[in-house]
């Protein structure tokens, strides 16, 4: 399902990652520093020479931002802001079956020491949702999270579990950002503590779901190909 179109997009190729937020890439034959919103390591994705797509940036000092990179047999959605925009559209149009009847009530709601991604109002009550980007692909095509240690990710799971114990409906949604993923798994090689934190959260009543997104270069669109991917702890 086509969720949203990305405007002002240009083919580019990755040269190297400069730091967490900057990638060097050739855009139209010119070497540019490109904004990268995804703070994961992405070592299997941001490889020299990888074909990619960059969009004109509407803010900041850099002219372009990295949107998608060829990976996993198609184009992975690297831009976490686009992942969030796509999720927002999917909720509003009812494309995610288990969230049908919900709407976005608030962005960036606070929970304990953290700021989460969404407060949704649904026909049967409210649900707090935190998105996590799972772009790392296992040799078997699984979407893995995380690809590096994440104190923030562990804290979010702890606080979602705290909220679930108090009767709140809460969910963590893993965005499998490359084509063809069938399941999401926690990645102990990325963070040895996170699989245990996820299992504890599930036992406390936290919901865990995956959604599959990919970038379609023919239409310059973000596609939803799975609205409820299993999460296997």
PDB file of C-alpha atoms in Angstrom:
ATOM      1  CA  UNK A   1       0.000   0.000   0.000  1.00  0.00           C
ATOM      2  CA  UNK A   2       1.319   3.445  -0.962  1.00  0.00           C
ATOM      3  CA  UNK A   3       1.346   5.638   2.147  1.00  0.00           C
ATOM      4  CA  UNK A   4       3.078   8.848   1.097  1.00  0.00           C
ATOM      5  CA  UNK A   5       5.097  10.338  -1.717  1.00  0.00           C
ATOM      6  CA  UNK A   6       8.508  11.848  -1.085  1.00  0.00           C
ATOM      7  CA  UNK A   7       9.143  15.012  -3.082  1.00  0.00           C
ATOM      8  CA  UNK A   8      12.360  16.454  -4.539  1.00  0.00           C
ATOM      9  CA  UNK A   9      14.259  13.144  -4.474  1.00  0.00           C
ATOM     10  CA  UNK A  10      17.475  12.493  -6.411  1.00  0.00           C
ATOM     11  CA  UNK A  11      19.564   9.366  -7.035  1.00  0.00           C
ATOM     12  CA  UNK A  12      22.766   9.414  -5.018  1.00  0.00           C
ATOM     13  CA  UNK A  13      25.532   7.030  -3.987  1.00  0.00           C
ATOM     14  CA  UNK A  14      27.076   6.561  -0.562  1.00  0.00           C
ATOM     15  CA  UNK A  15      30.761   7.409  -0.141  1.00  0.00           C
ATOM     16  CA  UNK A  16      31.231   7.116   3.615  1.00  0.00           C
ATOM     17  CA  UNK A  17      29.648   7.865   6.947  1.00  0.00           C
ATOM     18  CA  UNK A  18      31.243  10.923   8.529  1.00  0.00           C
ATOM     19  CA  UNK A  19      29.506  10.770  11.922  1.00  0.00           C
ATOM     20  CA  UNK A  20      26.150   9.779  13.429  1.00  0.00           C
ATOM     21  CA  UNK A  21      24.274  12.456  11.509  1.00  0.00           C
ATOM     22  CA  UNK A  22      26.279  13.040   8.328  1.00  0.00           C
ATOM     23  CA  UNK A  23      26.989  10.849   5.297  1.00  0.00           C
ATOM     24  CA  UNK A  24      29.096  11.819   2.304  1.00  0.00           C
ATOM     25  CA  UNK A  25      27.373  10.975  -0.972  1.00  0.00           C
ATOM     26  CA  UNK A  26      27.543  11.850  -4.627  1.00  0.00           C
ATOM     27  CA  UNK A  27      24.379  13.679  -5.679  1.00  0.00           C
ATOM     28  CA  UNK A  28      24.185  14.562  -9.356  1.00  0.00           C
ATOM     29  CA  UNK A  29      27.948  14.167  -9.714  1.00  0.00           C
ATOM     30  CA  UNK A  30      28.700  16.503  -6.809  1.00  0.00           C
ATOM     31  CA  UNK A  31      30.173  15.286  -3.519  1.00  0.00           C
ATOM     32  CA  UNK A  32      27.805  16.419  -0.778  1.00  0.00           C
ATOM     33  CA  UNK A  33      27.478  16.084   2.957  1.00  0.00           C
ATOM     34  CA  UNK A  34      24.010  14.620   3.519  1.00  0.00           C
ATOM     35  CA  UNK A  35      21.959  14.643   6.724  1.00  0.00           C
ATOM     36  CA  UNK A  36      21.238  11.196   8.174  1.00  0.00           C
ATOM     37  CA  UNK A  37      18.385  10.958  10.698  1.00  0.00           C
ATOM     38  CA  UNK A  38      19.086   7.318  11.584  1.00  0.00           C
ATOM     39  CA  UNK A  39      21.565   7.002  14.465  1.00  0.00           C
ATOM     40  CA  UNK A  40      21.981   3.215  14.237  1.00  0.00           C
ATOM     41  CA  UNK A  41      25.364   1.944  13.087  1.00  0.00           C
ATOM     42  CA  UNK A  42      23.966   0.776   9.714  1.00  0.00           C
ATOM     43  CA  UNK A  43      27.300  -0.866   8.892  1.00  0.00           C
ATOM     44  CA  UNK A  44      25.672  -3.318   6.466  1.00  0.00           C
ATOM     45  CA  UNK A  45      23.654  -0.556   4.804  1.00  0.00           C
ATOM     46  CA  UNK A  46      25.881   2.509   4.454  1.00  0.00           C
ATOM     47  CA  UNK A  47      28.602   0.799   2.465  1.00  0.00           C
ATOM     48  CA  UNK A  48      30.746   2.714  -0.044  1.00  0.00           C
ATOM     49  CA  UNK A  49      29.150   2.737  -3.468  1.00  0.00           C
ATOM     50  CA  UNK A  50      25.669   1.797  -2.269  1.00  0.00           C
ATOM     51  CA  UNK A  51      22.960   3.244  -4.485  1.00  0.00           C
ATOM     52  CA  UNK A  52      20.609   5.504  -2.604  1.00  0.00           C
ATOM     53  CA  UNK A  53      18.111   8.347  -2.808  1.00  0.00           C
ATOM     54  CA  UNK A  54      18.546  11.767  -1.243  1.00  0.00           C
ATOM     55  CA  UNK A  55      15.861  14.410  -0.806  1.00  0.00           C
ATOM     56  CA  UNK A  56      16.199  18.154  -0.566  1.00  0.00           C
ATOM     57  CA  UNK A  57      16.327  19.165   3.078  1.00  0.00           C
ATOM     58  CA  UNK A  58      13.889  21.804   4.270  1.00  0.00           C
ATOM     59  CA  UNK A  59      15.841  22.709   7.403  1.00  0.00           C
ATOM     60  CA  UNK A  60      19.375  22.770   8.746  1.00  0.00           C
ATOM     61  CA  UNK A  61      22.676  23.609   7.095  1.00  0.00           C
ATOM     62  CA  UNK A  62      22.888  20.619   4.749  1.00  0.00           C
ATOM     63  CA  UNK A  63      21.207  20.711   1.367  1.00  0.00           C
ATOM     64  CA  UNK A  64      20.119  17.047   1.301  1.00  0.00           C
ATOM     65  CA  UNK A  65      19.023  14.278   3.631  1.00  0.00           C
ATOM     66  CA  UNK A  66      19.348  10.534   3.086  1.00  0.00           C
ATOM     67  CA  UNK A  67      15.997   8.868   2.374  1.00  0.00           C
ATOM     68  CA  UNK A  68      16.630   5.299   1.233  1.00  0.00           C
ATOM     69  CA  UNK A  69      19.514   2.945   0.436  1.00  0.00           C
ATOM     70  CA  UNK A  70      19.568  -0.163  -1.751  1.00  0.00           C
ATOM     71  CA  UNK A  71      19.470  -3.102   0.647  1.00  0.00           C
ATOM     72  CA  UNK A  72      17.752  -6.456   1.041  1.00  0.00           C
ATOM     73  CA  UNK A  73      16.665  -6.748  -2.580  1.00  0.00           C
ATOM     74  CA  UNK A  74      15.104  -3.294  -2.790  1.00  0.00           C
ATOM     75  CA  UNK A  75      15.396   0.068  -1.067  1.00  0.00           C
ATOM     76  CA  UNK A  76      15.386   0.381   2.710  1.00  0.00           C
ATOM     77  CA  UNK A  77      13.762   3.421   4.304  1.00  0.00           C
ATOM     78  CA  UNK A  78      16.640   4.878   6.317  1.00  0.00           C
ATOM     79  CA  UNK A  79      15.064   8.217   7.215  1.00  0.00           C
ATOM     80  CA  UNK A  80      13.441   7.753  10.644  1.00  0.00           C
ATOM     81  CA  UNK A  81      11.371  10.905  10.169  1.00  0.00           C
ATOM     82  CA  UNK A  82       9.839   9.347   7.075  1.00  0.00           C
ATOM     83  CA  UNK A  83       9.220   6.162   9.037  1.00  0.00           C
ATOM     84  CA  UNK A  84       7.258   8.246  11.544  1.00  0.00           C
ATOM     85  CA  UNK A  85       5.370  10.123   8.821  1.00  0.00           C
ATOM     86  CA  UNK A  86       4.465   6.823   7.164  1.00  0.00           C
ATOM     87  CA  UNK A  87       3.234   5.380  10.466  1.00  0.00           C
ATOM     88  CA  UNK A  88       1.131   8.492  11.083  1.00  0.00           C
ATOM     89  CA  UNK A  89      -0.525   8.187   7.668  1.00  0.00           C
ATOM     90  CA  UNK A  90      -1.053   4.449   8.131  1.00  0.00           C
ATOM     91  CA  UNK A  91      -2.873   5.061  11.423  1.00  0.00           C
ATOM     92  CA  UNK A  92      -5.009   7.877  10.061  1.00  0.00           C
ATOM     93  CA  UNK A  93      -6.163   5.925   6.979  1.00  0.00           C
ATOM     94  CA  UNK A  94      -6.763   2.697   8.907  1.00  0.00           C
ATOM     95  CA  UNK A  95      -4.029   0.740   7.121  1.00  0.00           C
ATOM     96  CA  UNK A  96      -2.816  -0.936  10.327  1.00  0.00           C
ATOM     97  CA  UNK A  97      -5.470  -3.472  11.228  1.00  0.00           C
ATOM     98  CA  UNK A  98      -4.773  -3.699  14.952  1.00  0.00           C
ATOM     99  CA  UNK A  99      -4.962   0.124  15.202  1.00  0.00           C
ATOM    100  CA  UNK A 100      -8.056   0.584  13.049  1.00  0.00           C
ATOM    101  CA  UNK A 101     -10.359   3.097  14.676  1.00  0.00           C
ATOM    102  CA  UNK A 102      -7.447   5.032  16.190  1.00  0.00           C
ATOM    103  CA  UNK A 103      -6.204   8.536  15.511  1.00  0.00           C
ATOM    104  CA  UNK A 104      -3.113  10.450  16.526  1.00  0.00           C
ATOM    105  CA  UNK A 105      -4.060  12.496  19.590  1.00  0.00           C
ATOM    106  CA  UNK A 106      -0.584  13.762  20.459  1.00  0.00           C
ATOM    107  CA  UNK A 107       3.002  13.517  19.307  1.00  0.00           C
ATOM    108  CA  UNK A 108       5.879  13.235  21.774  1.00  0.00           C
ATOM    109  CA  UNK A 109       3.873  12.382  24.925  1.00  0.00           C
ATOM    110  CA  UNK A 110       5.864  12.111  28.142  1.00  0.00           C
ATOM    111  CA  UNK A 111       6.103   8.897  30.152  1.00  0.00           C
ATOM    112  CA  UNK A 112       8.205   8.912  33.334  1.00  0.00           C
ATOM    113  CA  UNK A 113      11.718  10.016  32.250  1.00  0.00           C
ATOM    114  CA  UNK A 114      11.092   9.536  28.535  1.00  0.00           C
ATOM    115  CA  UNK A 115       9.375  11.155  25.598  1.00  0.00           C
ATOM    116  CA  UNK A 116       7.593   8.573  23.443  1.00  0.00           C
ATOM    117  CA  UNK A 117       6.418   8.901  19.854  1.00  0.00           C
ATOM    118  CA  UNK A 118       2.609   8.784  19.969  1.00  0.00           C
ATOM    119  CA  UNK A 119      -0.491   8.944  22.083  1.00  0.00           C
ATOM    120  CA  UNK A 120      -3.324   7.441  20.058  1.00  0.00           C
ATOM    121  CA  UNK A 121      -7.030   7.745  20.774  1.00  0.00           C
ATOM    122  CA  UNK A 122      -8.861   4.573  19.789  1.00  0.00           C
ATOM    123  CA  UNK A 123     -12.464   3.454  19.932  1.00  0.00           C
ATOM    124  CA  UNK A 124     -11.662   1.380  23.032  1.00  0.00           C
ATOM    125  CA  UNK A 125      -9.357   3.859  24.788  1.00  0.00           C
ATOM    126  CA  UNK A 126      -5.881   5.357  24.546  1.00  0.00           C
ATOM    127  CA  UNK A 127      -2.626   3.655  23.601  1.00  0.00           C
ATOM    128  CA  UNK A 128       0.940   4.919  23.976  1.00  0.00           C
ATOM    129  CA  UNK A 129       3.196   3.886  21.089  1.00  0.00           C
ATOM    130  CA  UNK A 130       6.964   3.953  20.701  1.00  0.00           C
ATOM    131  CA  UNK A 131       8.521   3.289  17.274  1.00  0.00           C
ATOM    132  CA  UNK A 132      11.872   1.550  16.856  1.00  0.00           C
ATOM    133  CA  UNK A 133      13.728   1.392  13.539  1.00  0.00           C
ATOM    134  CA  UNK A 134      14.792  -2.159  12.622  1.00  0.00           C
ATOM    135  CA  UNK A 135      16.779  -1.858   9.406  1.00  0.00           C
ATOM    136  CA  UNK A 136      19.400  -4.555  10.041  1.00  0.00           C
ATOM    137  CA  UNK A 137      18.655  -7.704   8.007  1.00  0.00           C
ATOM    138  CA  UNK A 138      19.691 -11.142   9.241  1.00  0.00           C
ATOM    139  CA  UNK A 139      20.988 -13.786   6.778  1.00  0.00           C
ATOM    140  CA  UNK A 140      17.480 -15.299   6.950  1.00  0.00           C
ATOM    141  CA  UNK A 141      15.714 -12.042   6.119  1.00  0.00           C
ATOM    142  CA  UNK A 142      14.623 -11.188   9.663  1.00  0.00           C
ATOM    143  CA  UNK A 143      14.485  -7.574  10.803  1.00  0.00           C
ATOM    144  CA  UNK A 144      16.798  -7.149  13.793  1.00  0.00           C
ATOM    145  CA  UNK A 145      16.774  -4.473  16.498  1.00  0.00           C
ATOM    146  CA  UNK A 146      19.064  -2.910  17.571  1.00  0.00           C
ATOM    147  CA  UNK A 147      22.318  -2.880  15.619  1.00  0.00           C
ATOM    148  CA  UNK A 148      24.252  -1.222  18.471  1.00  0.00           C
ATOM    149  CA  UNK A 149      23.901  -0.751  22.255  1.00  0.00           C
ATOM    150  CA  UNK A 150      20.920   1.444  23.097  1.00  0.00           C
ATOM    151  CA  UNK A 151      20.435   2.701  26.631  1.00  0.00           C
ATOM    152  CA  UNK A 152      17.480   4.719  25.370  1.00  0.00           C
ATOM    153  CA  UNK A 153      15.820   1.638  23.877  1.00  0.00           C
ATOM    154  CA  UNK A 154      16.235  -0.326  27.110  1.00  0.00           C
ATOM    155  CA  UNK A 155      14.835   2.558  29.152  1.00  0.00           C
ATOM    156  CA  UNK A 156      11.804   2.859  26.888  1.00  0.00           C
ATOM    157  CA  UNK A 157      10.997  -0.835  27.340  1.00  0.00           C
ATOM    158  CA  UNK A 158      11.348  -0.523  31.121  1.00  0.00           C
ATOM    159  CA  UNK A 159       9.020   2.468  31.234  1.00  0.00           C
ATOM    160  CA  UNK A 160       6.480   0.885  28.893  1.00  0.00           C
ATOM    161  CA  UNK A 161       6.453  -2.127  31.232  1.00  0.00           C
ATOM    162  CA  UNK A 162       5.950   0.235  34.196  1.00  0.00           C
ATOM    163  CA  UNK A 163       2.948   1.801  32.431  1.00  0.00           C
ATOM    164  CA  UNK A 164       1.488  -1.600  31.504  1.00  0.00           C
ATOM    165  CA  UNK A 165       1.636  -2.708  35.148  1.00  0.00           C
ATOM    166  CA  UNK A 166      -0.521   0.308  35.985  1.00  0.00           C
ATOM    167  CA  UNK A 167      -3.202  -0.657  33.510  1.00  0.00           C
ATOM    168  CA  UNK A 168      -2.242   1.536  30.561  1.00  0.00           C
ATOM    169  CA  UNK A 169      -2.330   0.152  27.038  1.00  0.00           C
ATOM    170  CA  UNK A 170       1.158   0.545  25.577  1.00  0.00           C
ATOM    171  CA  UNK A 171       2.895  -0.801  22.488  1.00  0.00           C
ATOM    172  CA  UNK A 172       6.328  -0.874  20.910  1.00  0.00           C
ATOM    173  CA  UNK A 173       6.270  -0.956  17.110  1.00  0.00           C
ATOM    174  CA  UNK A 174       9.363  -2.112  15.247  1.00  0.00           C
ATOM    175  CA  UNK A 175       9.663  -0.654  11.753  1.00  0.00           C
ATOM    176  CA  UNK A 176      11.237  -3.250   9.459  1.00  0.00           C
ATOM    177  CA  UNK A 177      12.487  -0.686   6.988  1.00  0.00           C
ATOM    178  CA  UNK A 178      13.657  -2.997   4.196  1.00  0.00           C
ATOM    179  CA  UNK A 179      11.603  -5.136   1.776  1.00  0.00           C
ATOM    180  CA  UNK A 180      10.643  -8.736   2.397  1.00  0.00           C
ATOM    181  CA  UNK A 181      11.021  -9.056   6.169  1.00  0.00           C
ATOM    182  CA  UNK A 182       8.652 -11.560   7.760  1.00  0.00           C
ATOM    183  CA  UNK A 183       9.486 -11.336  11.456  1.00  0.00           C
ATOM    184  CA  UNK A 184      11.261  -9.010  13.875  1.00  0.00           C
ATOM    185  CA  UNK A 185      13.750 -10.297  16.436  1.00  0.00           C
ATOM    186  CA  UNK A 186      15.769  -8.577  19.168  1.00  0.00           C
ATOM    187  CA  UNK A 187      19.463  -8.607  18.338  1.00  0.00           C
ATOM    188  CA  UNK A 188      21.746  -9.670  21.222  1.00  0.00           C
ATOM    189  CA  UNK A 189      24.800  -8.958  19.071  1.00  0.00           C
ATOM    190  CA  UNK A 190      23.707  -5.322  18.956  1.00  0.00           C
ATOM    191  CA  UNK A 191      22.731  -5.033  22.626  1.00  0.00           C
ATOM    192  CA  UNK A 192      23.066  -8.108  24.872  1.00  0.00           C
ATOM    193  CA  UNK A 193      20.640  -6.701  27.464  1.00  0.00           C
ATOM    194  CA  UNK A 194      17.810  -5.728  25.161  1.00  0.00           C
ATOM    195  CA  UNK A 195      16.295  -9.190  24.461  1.00  0.00           C
ATOM    196  CA  UNK A 196      15.758  -9.670  28.198  1.00  0.00           C
ATOM    197  CA  UNK A 197      14.215  -6.220  28.534  1.00  0.00           C
ATOM    198  CA  UNK A 198      11.820  -6.973  25.682  1.00  0.00           C
ATOM    199  CA  UNK A 199      10.802 -10.303  27.212  1.00  0.00           C
ATOM    200  CA  UNK A 200      10.158  -8.641  30.583  1.00  0.00           C
ATOM    201  CA  UNK A 201       8.056  -5.951  28.896  1.00  0.00           C
ATOM    202  CA  UNK A 202       5.953  -8.533  27.065  1.00  0.00           C
ATOM    203  CA  UNK A 203       5.335 -10.402  30.320  1.00  0.00           C
ATOM    204  CA  UNK A 204       4.075  -7.172  31.880  1.00  0.00           C
ATOM    205  CA  UNK A 205       1.559  -6.678  29.071  1.00  0.00           C
ATOM    206  CA  UNK A 206       3.401  -4.432  26.611  1.00  0.00           C
ATOM    207  CA  UNK A 207       2.234  -5.120  23.056  1.00  0.00           C
ATOM    208  CA  UNK A 208       4.933  -5.664  20.423  1.00  0.00           C
ATOM    209  CA  UNK A 209       4.199  -5.421  16.715  1.00  0.00           C
ATOM    210  CA  UNK A 210       6.195  -4.995  13.541  1.00  0.00           C
ATOM    211  CA  UNK A 211       5.336  -3.158  10.349  1.00  0.00           C
ATOM    212  CA  UNK A 212       7.137  -3.494   7.026  1.00  0.00           C
ATOM    213  CA  UNK A 213       8.069  -0.414   4.987  1.00  0.00           C
ATOM    214  CA  UNK A 214      10.080  -0.002   1.806  1.00  0.00           C
ATOM    215  CA  UNK A 215      10.880   2.768  -0.644  1.00  0.00           C
ATOM    216  CA  UNK A 216       9.579   2.498  -4.215  1.00  0.00           C
ATOM    217  CA  UNK A 217      11.894   4.469  -6.538  1.00  0.00           C
ATOM    218  CA  UNK A 218       9.440   4.284  -9.458  1.00  0.00           C
ATOM    219  CA  UNK A 219       6.809   6.318  -7.616  1.00  0.00           C
ATOM    220  CA  UNK A 220       9.099   7.933  -5.023  1.00  0.00           C
ATOM    221  CA  UNK A 221       6.759   6.563  -2.370  1.00  0.00           C
ATOM    222  CA  UNK A 222       6.898   4.814   0.974  1.00  0.00           C
ATOM    223  CA  UNK A 223       5.058   1.489   0.797  1.00  0.00           C
ATOM    224  CA  UNK A 224       3.506  -0.498   3.629  1.00  0.00           C
ATOM    225  CA  UNK A 225       3.851  -4.205   2.828  1.00  0.00           C
ATOM    226  CA  UNK A 226       3.023  -5.713   6.242  1.00  0.00           C
ATOM    227  CA  UNK A 227       0.840  -4.088   8.898  1.00  0.00           C
ATOM    228  CA  UNK A 228       1.326  -6.640  11.685  1.00  0.00           C
ATOM    229  CA  UNK A 229       4.652  -8.448  11.476  1.00  0.00           C
ATOM    230  CA  UNK A 230       5.295 -10.947  14.296  1.00  0.00           C
ATOM    231  CA  UNK A 231       7.860 -10.000  16.927  1.00  0.00           C
ATOM    232  CA  UNK A 232       9.674 -13.096  18.197  1.00  0.00           C
ATOM    233  CA  UNK A 233      11.459 -12.403  21.513  1.00  0.00           C
TER     234      UNK A 233
END
